């Protein structure tokens, strides 16, 4: 179909009902999202009719640009959870091989409805800019630093380099410290442990927006011996605990010898509202293990990410029904509380 063609009535009906069904069946209803609480109680259609009838009108429009704008309003604003839920193809839709008319219509609607970052995402971005500037001033671009008796490991995402590990284990290559977060973390811990003056080790998650959960679990296991990750299905209430072991001694085998690897260091975690997804999960799991979390309450993001498609083939992501809980069985989407608040509010309302 050309983008200028009106959406057929039967397709409008199918796409809207399928959207309602997918969200009712698979959406995880993050606790920190206000609209999602109404949607959980009343369903998408009734929630839109009550809270945002304009978005409902757009989703049921025969005009394709209005429909895509409705998807963007729903996923980017009403269901904004900080990064897991979004209409991933809105910018792609603006690419118009027909001469720019459709892209122009989308841009006009974007301006009309003031579409940009959602409120929770905007809050995270503001926090990120402040923390990034403070870290840059103190440490430059370093990922590891030592200050007196304290070592700090700073990383902004969990990365996994399977090819690097294949090369390390089977080809005699170097530990992939530049491309794999677990490898870099292992090297940082070894360096700190080799310095007799270092007694404390801070895991700086203040700019960590998530990434590979397997890398996160391996890092927790390196600190604690094993890593317990707990999940709850918000549809049926089922709870699951998954325990991870990892090759902490780097001998190529996962066995009881890995439980003997211990670092005689006092650990702490540093978080901010930018700490999200797997970063939020790591802070929660380590907090459950008695490791203090410092700084500012983390930014949440407890649900797994699910990729969906509309009846017309447009892709979107949602926080799905499988989400993380702490050892007490509590949802952590509102973030992990800190034992020591290191953020103050300036006179102008900004965070220091």
Coordinates of C-alpha atoms in Angstrom, one line a residue:
X1 CA 0.0 0.0 0.0
X2 CA 1.1 3.5 -0.7
X3 CA 1.4 5.7 2.4
X4 CA -1.2 8.1 1.0
X5 CA -3.8 5.4 0.6
X6 CA -6.5 5.3 3.3
X7 CA -6.4 2.4 5.7
X8 CA -9.3 0.0 4.9
X9 CA -12.1 -0.1 7.5
X10 CA -11.7 -3.8 8.2
X11 CA -7.9 -3.4 8.7
X12 CA -8.5 -0.5 11.1
X13 CA -10.8 -2.7 13.2
X14 CA -8.4 -5.7 13.1
X15 CA -5.3 -3.6 14.0
X16 CA -7.0 -1.9 16.9
X17 CA -8.4 -5.1 18.4
X18 CA -5.2 -6.9 18.0
X19 CA -3.3 -4.1 19.7
X20 CA -5.8 -4.3 22.6
X21 CA -5.4 -8.1 22.7
X22 CA -1.6 -8.0 22.7
X23 CA -1.4 -5.5 25.5
X24 CA -4.0 -7.3 27.6
X25 CA -2.1 -10.6 27.1
X26 CA 1.6 -9.7 27.3
X27 CA 2.0 -6.2 28.8
X28 CA 3.7 -6.2 32.2
X29 CA 2.1 -3.0 33.6
X30 CA 5.2 -1.4 35.1
X31 CA 4.3 0.1 38.4
X32 CA 6.0 3.4 37.7
X33 CA 3.8 4.2 34.7
X34 CA 0.5 5.9 35.6
X35 CA -1.5 5.2 32.5
X36 CA -0.6 1.5 32.7
X37 CA -2.3 1.2 36.1
X38 CA -5.6 2.5 34.6
X39 CA -5.1 0.2 31.6
X40 CA -4.6 -2.8 33.8
X41 CA -7.9 -2.1 35.6
X42 CA -10.0 -1.2 32.6
X43 CA -8.2 -2.4 29.4
X44 CA -6.7 -0.3 26.7
X45 CA -9.8 0.9 24.9
X46 CA -11.6 2.0 28.1
X47 CA -8.4 3.6 29.4
X48 CA -7.9 5.6 26.2
X49 CA -11.6 6.7 26.2
X50 CA -11.2 8.0 29.7
X51 CA -7.7 9.3 29.8
X52 CA -6.7 10.2 26.2
X53 CA -9.6 10.0 23.7
X54 CA -7.4 11.9 21.1
X55 CA -4.9 9.1 21.0
X56 CA -7.8 6.6 20.6
X57 CA -9.1 8.7 17.7
X58 CA -5.7 8.6 16.0
X59 CA -5.4 4.9 16.4
X60 CA -8.7 4.4 14.7
X61 CA -8.0 6.9 11.9
X62 CA -8.1 5.9 8.2
X63 CA -5.2 8.4 7.7
X64 CA -1.9 6.5 7.9
X65 CA 0.1 9.4 9.3
X66 CA -2.5 10.0 12.0
X67 CA -2.4 6.3 12.9
X68 CA 1.3 6.2 13.2
X69 CA 1.2 9.3 15.3
X70 CA -1.3 7.5 17.6
X71 CA 1.1 4.6 18.0
X72 CA 3.8 7.0 18.9
X73 CA 1.7 8.8 21.5
X74 CA 0.6 5.5 23.0
X75 CA 4.1 3.9 23.3
X76 CA 6.3 7.0 23.7
X77 CA 4.2 9.0 26.1
X78 CA 1.3 7.1 27.7
X79 CA 3.3 4.0 28.3
X80 CA 6.8 5.6 28.6
X81 CA 8.7 3.4 31.1
X82 CA 12.2 4.9 30.5
X83 CA 13.4 2.7 27.6
X84 CA 11.7 -0.7 27.3
X85 CA 8.4 0.4 25.7
X86 CA 8.4 2.3 22.4
X87 CA 7.3 2.6 18.8
X88 CA 10.6 1.6 17.2
X89 CA 9.7 2.4 13.6
X90 CA 8.3 5.9 13.9
X91 CA 11.4 7.5 12.4
X92 CA 11.6 4.9 9.7
X93 CA 8.0 5.7 8.8
X94 CA 9.1 9.3 8.1
X95 CA 11.3 8.0 5.3
X96 CA 9.1 8.7 2.2
X97 CA 10.1 7.4 -1.2
X98 CA 7.0 9.1 -2.7
X99 CA 8.5 12.6 -2.7
X100 CA 8.2 13.8 0.9
X101 CA 4.4 14.4 1.3
X102 CA 3.9 11.6 3.8
X103 CA 7.1 12.6 5.7
X104 CA 5.8 16.1 5.8
X105 CA 2.4 15.0 7.2
X106 CA 4.1 13.0 9.9
X107 CA 6.4 15.9 10.8
X108 CA 3.4 18.3 11.0
X109 CA 1.6 15.9 13.3
X110 CA 4.7 15.5 15.4
X111 CA 4.8 19.3 15.9
X112 CA 1.1 19.5 16.5
X113 CA 1.2 16.9 19.3
X114 CA 4.6 18.0 20.6
X115 CA 6.1 14.5 20.3
X116 CA 9.6 14.0 21.7
X117 CA 10.9 12.0 24.6
X118 CA 8.3 10.7 27.1
X119 CA 8.3 12.2 30.6
X120 CA 10.2 9.3 32.3
X121 CA 12.8 9.1 29.5
X122 CA 13.3 12.9 29.6
X123 CA 13.9 12.7 33.4
X124 CA 16.5 10.0 32.8
X125 CA 18.2 12.0 30.1
X126 CA 18.5 15.0 32.3
X127 CA 20.0 12.9 35.1
X128 CA 22.4 11.3 32.6
X129 CA 23.8 14.6 31.4
X130 CA 24.5 15.8 35.0
X131 CA 26.2 12.6 36.1
X132 CA 28.2 12.3 32.8
X133 CA 29.6 15.8 33.2
X134 CA 30.6 15.1 36.9
X135 CA 32.3 11.8 36.0
X136 CA 34.1 13.4 33.0
X137 CA 35.4 16.1 35.2
X138 CA 36.7 13.7 37.8
X139 CA 37.9 10.7 35.9
X140 CA 38.0 11.7 32.2
X141 CA 37.2 8.6 30.0
X142 CA 38.6 6.1 32.4
X143 CA 36.6 3.0 33.3
X144 CA 38.7 2.1 36.3
X145 CA 40.2 4.4 38.9
X146 CA 41.8 4.2 42.4
X147 CA 41.3 6.9 45.0
X148 CA 43.1 6.2 48.3
X149 CA 41.9 2.9 49.6
X150 CA 39.0 2.7 47.1
X151 CA 38.8 1.4 43.5
X152 CA 35.9 2.3 41.2
X153 CA 34.7 0.5 38.1
X154 CA 32.6 2.6 35.8
X155 CA 30.6 1.2 32.9
X156 CA 27.5 2.3 31.0
X157 CA 26.2 -0.9 29.6
X158 CA 26.5 -4.7 29.9
X159 CA 28.3 -6.1 26.8
X160 CA 28.9 -9.7 25.8
X161 CA 31.6 -10.6 23.3
X162 CA 31.0 -14.3 22.5
X163 CA 33.7 -14.3 19.7
X164 CA 36.2 -12.8 22.2
X165 CA 35.5 -15.6 24.7
X166 CA 35.8 -18.2 22.0
X167 CA 39.2 -16.8 21.1
X168 CA 40.3 -16.6 24.7
X169 CA 39.3 -20.2 25.6
X170 CA 40.0 -22.1 22.4
X171 CA 42.5 -20.0 20.5
X172 CA 44.8 -18.8 23.3
X173 CA 43.8 -15.2 22.8
X174 CA 43.7 -12.4 25.3
X175 CA 40.9 -11.7 27.8
X176 CA 38.4 -9.5 25.8
X177 CA 38.5 -6.7 28.3
X178 CA 37.9 -4.0 25.7
X179 CA 34.7 -5.6 24.3
X180 CA 33.2 -7.6 27.1
X181 CA 32.0 -6.2 30.4
X182 CA 32.5 -9.4 32.5
X183 CA 36.1 -9.6 31.3
X184 CA 36.7 -5.9 32.0
X185 CA 35.1 -6.4 35.5
X186 CA 37.2 -9.4 36.2
X187 CA 40.4 -7.6 35.2
X188 CA 39.4 -4.6 37.4
X189 CA 38.8 -6.8 40.4
X190 CA 42.1 -8.6 39.9
X191 CA 43.9 -5.2 39.7
X192 CA 42.2 -3.9 42.9
X193 CA 43.0 -7.2 44.7
X194 CA 46.7 -7.0 43.7
X195 CA 47.0 -3.5 45.4
X196 CA 47.4 -4.0 49.2
X197 CA 46.2 -0.4 49.7
X198 CA 42.8 -1.0 48.2
X199 CA 40.1 -2.1 50.7
X200 CA 36.9 -0.9 49.0
X201 CA 35.5 -1.5 45.5
X202 CA 32.6 0.6 44.1
X203 CA 30.6 -0.7 41.2
X204 CA 29.5 2.5 39.5
X205 CA 26.1 2.0 37.7
X206 CA 25.2 5.6 37.8
X207 CA 25.1 5.8 33.9
X208 CA 24.3 2.2 33.2
X209 CA 21.2 1.9 31.0
X210 CA 21.2 -2.0 30.8
X211 CA 22.3 -4.5 28.2
X212 CA 23.1 -8.2 28.2
X213 CA 21.6 -9.8 31.3
X214 CA 24.0 -12.8 31.1
X215 CA 26.9 -10.4 31.5
X216 CA 25.2 -8.9 34.5
X217 CA 24.5 -12.3 36.1
X218 CA 28.1 -13.4 35.6
X219 CA 29.4 -10.2 37.3
X220 CA 27.1 -10.8 40.3
X221 CA 28.4 -14.4 40.5
X222 CA 32.0 -13.1 40.5
X223 CA 31.2 -10.9 43.5
X224 CA 28.9 -13.3 45.4
X225 CA 29.8 -16.8 44.2
X226 CA 26.4 -17.3 42.5
X227 CA 23.7 -15.0 41.1
X228 CA 20.0 -15.5 42.0
X229 CA 17.6 -13.7 39.6
X230 CA 13.9 -13.7 40.5
X231 CA 11.0 -13.2 38.1
X232 CA 7.2 -12.9 38.4
X233 CA 4.7 -13.4 35.6
X234 CA 2.1 -10.6 36.0
X235 CA -0.5 -12.6 34.1
X236 CA -0.6 -15.7 36.2
X237 CA 1.3 -14.7 39.3
X238 CA 3.9 -17.5 38.9
X239 CA 7.3 -16.8 40.4
X240 CA 10.6 -18.3 39.3
X241 CA 14.2 -18.1 40.6
X242 CA 17.1 -18.7 38.3
X243 CA 20.6 -19.3 39.8
X244 CA 23.6 -18.6 37.7
X245 CA 27.2 -19.9 38.1
X246 CA 30.0 -18.7 36.0
X247 CA 33.7 -19.4 35.3
X248 CA 35.1 -17.1 37.9
X249 CA 38.6 -18.7 37.9
X250 CA 38.7 -18.6 34.0
X251 CA 39.9 -22.2 33.7
X252 CA 37.3 -23.1 31.0
X253 CA 35.0 -25.1 33.3
X254 CA 32.1 -24.2 35.6
X255 CA 32.4 -26.3 38.7
X256 CA 32.8 -26.1 42.5
X257 CA 36.2 -24.5 42.2
X258 CA 34.5 -21.3 40.9
X259 CA 32.8 -20.9 44.3
X260 CA 36.3 -20.6 45.9
X261 CA 37.1 -17.4 44.1
X262 CA 36.6 -14.5 46.5
X263 CA 37.8 -10.9 46.7
X264 CA 38.6 -9.6 50.1
X265 CA 37.1 -6.2 49.4
X266 CA 34.3 -4.1 50.8
X267 CA 31.8 -3.7 47.9
X268 CA 29.3 -0.9 47.3
X269 CA 27.1 0.1 44.3
X270 CA 26.6 3.6 43.0
X271 CA 23.3 4.3 41.3
X272 CA 21.3 7.2 39.9
X273 CA 17.9 7.6 38.2
X274 CA 19.7 6.8 34.9
X275 CA 20.5 3.3 36.2
X276 CA 18.0 1.2 34.2
X277 CA 17.1 -2.3 33.1
X278 CA 20.0 -4.7 33.8
X279 CA 21.7 -2.0 35.8
X280 CA 18.7 -1.7 38.0
X281 CA 18.6 -5.5 38.3
X282 CA 22.3 -5.7 39.3
X283 CA 21.7 -3.1 42.0
X284 CA 18.7 -5.1 43.3
X285 CA 20.4 -8.5 43.4
X286 CA 23.5 -7.1 45.1
X287 CA 21.3 -5.2 47.6
X288 CA 19.6 -8.5 48.4
X289 CA 23.1 -9.9 49.1
X290 CA 23.8 -7.2 51.7
X291 CA 25.9 -4.9 49.5
X292 CA 25.0 -1.3 50.1
X293 CA 23.5 0.8 47.3
X294 CA 24.6 4.5 47.4
X295 CA 23.8 7.7 45.5
X296 CA 20.3 8.1 44.2
X297 CA 17.4 5.6 43.8
X298 CA 17.8 3.7 40.5
X299 CA 15.6 4.3 37.5
X300 CA 13.8 1.0 37.4
X301 CA 13.0 -1.0 34.2
X302 CA 12.2 -4.4 35.7
X303 CA 10.3 -6.0 32.8
X304 CA 11.7 -8.1 30.0
X305 CA 11.5 -6.5 26.6
X306 CA 9.1 -8.0 24.0
X307 CA 9.1 -7.1 20.3
X308 CA 5.6 -7.1 18.7
X309 CA 4.2 -6.1 15.3
X310 CA 0.9 -4.5 14.4
X311 CA -1.5 -6.1 11.8
X312 CA 0.1 -3.7 9.3
X313 CA 3.6 -4.8 10.1
X314 CA 4.8 -1.9 12.2
X315 CA 7.1 -2.9 15.0
X316 CA 6.9 -1.8 18.6
X317 CA 8.4 -3.0 21.9
X318 CA 6.7 -3.4 25.3
X319 CA 7.7 -4.2 28.9
X320 CA 6.2 -7.7 29.0
X321 CA 4.6 -9.8 31.7
X322 CA 7.8 -11.3 32.9
X323 CA 9.5 -8.9 35.3
X324 CA 12.1 -8.9 38.0
X325 CA 11.3 -8.9 41.7
X326 CA 13.7 -8.7 44.7
X327 CA 14.2 -11.4 47.4
X328 CA 11.2 -10.0 49.3
X329 CA 9.0 -10.6 46.3
X330 CA 8.6 -6.8 45.6
X331 CA 8.5 -5.2 42.2
X332 CA 11.6 -3.2 41.5
X333 CA 10.3 -1.1 38.6
X334 CA 10.2 2.0 40.8
X335 CA 13.9 1.5 41.4
X336 CA 16.2 0.3 44.2
X337 CA 16.3 2.4 47.3
X338 CA 19.7 3.6 48.6
X339 CA 21.1 3.3 52.1
X340 CA 22.9 6.7 51.7
X341 CA 21.5 9.5 49.5
X342 CA 24.4 11.3 47.8
X343 CA 22.3 13.7 45.7
X344 CA 21.1 17.1 46.9
X345 CA 18.6 19.5 45.3
X346 CA 20.0 22.9 44.5
X347 CA 18.1 26.2 45.0
X348 CA 17.0 26.2 41.4
X349 CA 15.6 22.7 41.7
X350 CA 18.4 20.9 39.8
X351 CA 20.2 17.9 41.2
X352 CA 23.7 18.2 42.5

